[in-house]
Amino acid sequence: MAREELTRLTGNGNGNGNGGPCGQGDCPNVYRTASGSFIVQGDRSDAFVPPAGEGLVEIPEAVLREAVRALGW
């Protein structure tokens, strides 16, 4: 799946403060796929070892709140 196929829910100049070391507001972010699932971009986390084929990322609460607002929930 290409990035262009995703709907970006966060980091669109809405002030979530995620410019940081990723630059240009590129991460952390939440995206929505055409099938309605979500892709989360953020800093890798080593909080625990996930099952094979899965990964952990850490994103600020403000980014999740922005995604919820973007979805109108």
Tab-separated table of C-alpha atoms in Angstrom, residues 9-11 15-18 27-30 40-43 57-70:
chain	number	residue	atom	x	y	z
A	9	LEU	CA	-5.991	12.346	9.724
A	10	THR	CA	-3.341	14.291	11.647
A	11	GLY	CA	-0.475	16.678	11.073
A	15	GLY	CA	-1.320	22.376	15.600
A	16	ASN	CA	-0.756	18.948	17.115
A	17	GLY	CA	2.880	19.903	17.672
A	18	ASN	CA	4.327	16.935	15.858
A	27	CYS	CA	5.270	12.211	12.262
A	28	PRO	CA	3.802	10.988	14.478
A	29	ASN	CA	0.572	10.676	12.519
A	30	VAL	CA	-2.552	8.590	12.109
A	40	VAL	CA	-0.111	4.772	13.026
A	41	GLN	CA	3.286	6.373	12.477
A	42	GLY	CA	5.448	7.207	15.476
A	43	ASP	CA	8.584	6.450	17.425
A	57	VAL	CA	4.888	2.645	17.984
A	58	GLU	CA	4.429	5.427	20.496
A	59	ILE	CA	2.481	8.574	19.642
A	60	PRO	CA	1.420	11.532	21.780
A	61	GLU	CA	-2.129	11.712	23.136
A	62	ALA	CA	-2.645	14.964	21.215
A	63	VAL	CA	-2.209	13.084	17.925
A	64	LEU	CA	-4.916	10.558	18.845
A	65	ARG	CA	-7.237	13.369	19.904
A	66	GLU	CA	-6.638	15.117	16.581
A	67	ALA	CA	-7.460	11.895	14.696
A	68	VAL	CA	-10.711	11.485	16.650
A	69	ARG	CA	-11.682	15.085	15.854
A	70	ALA	CA	-10.861	14.555	12.158
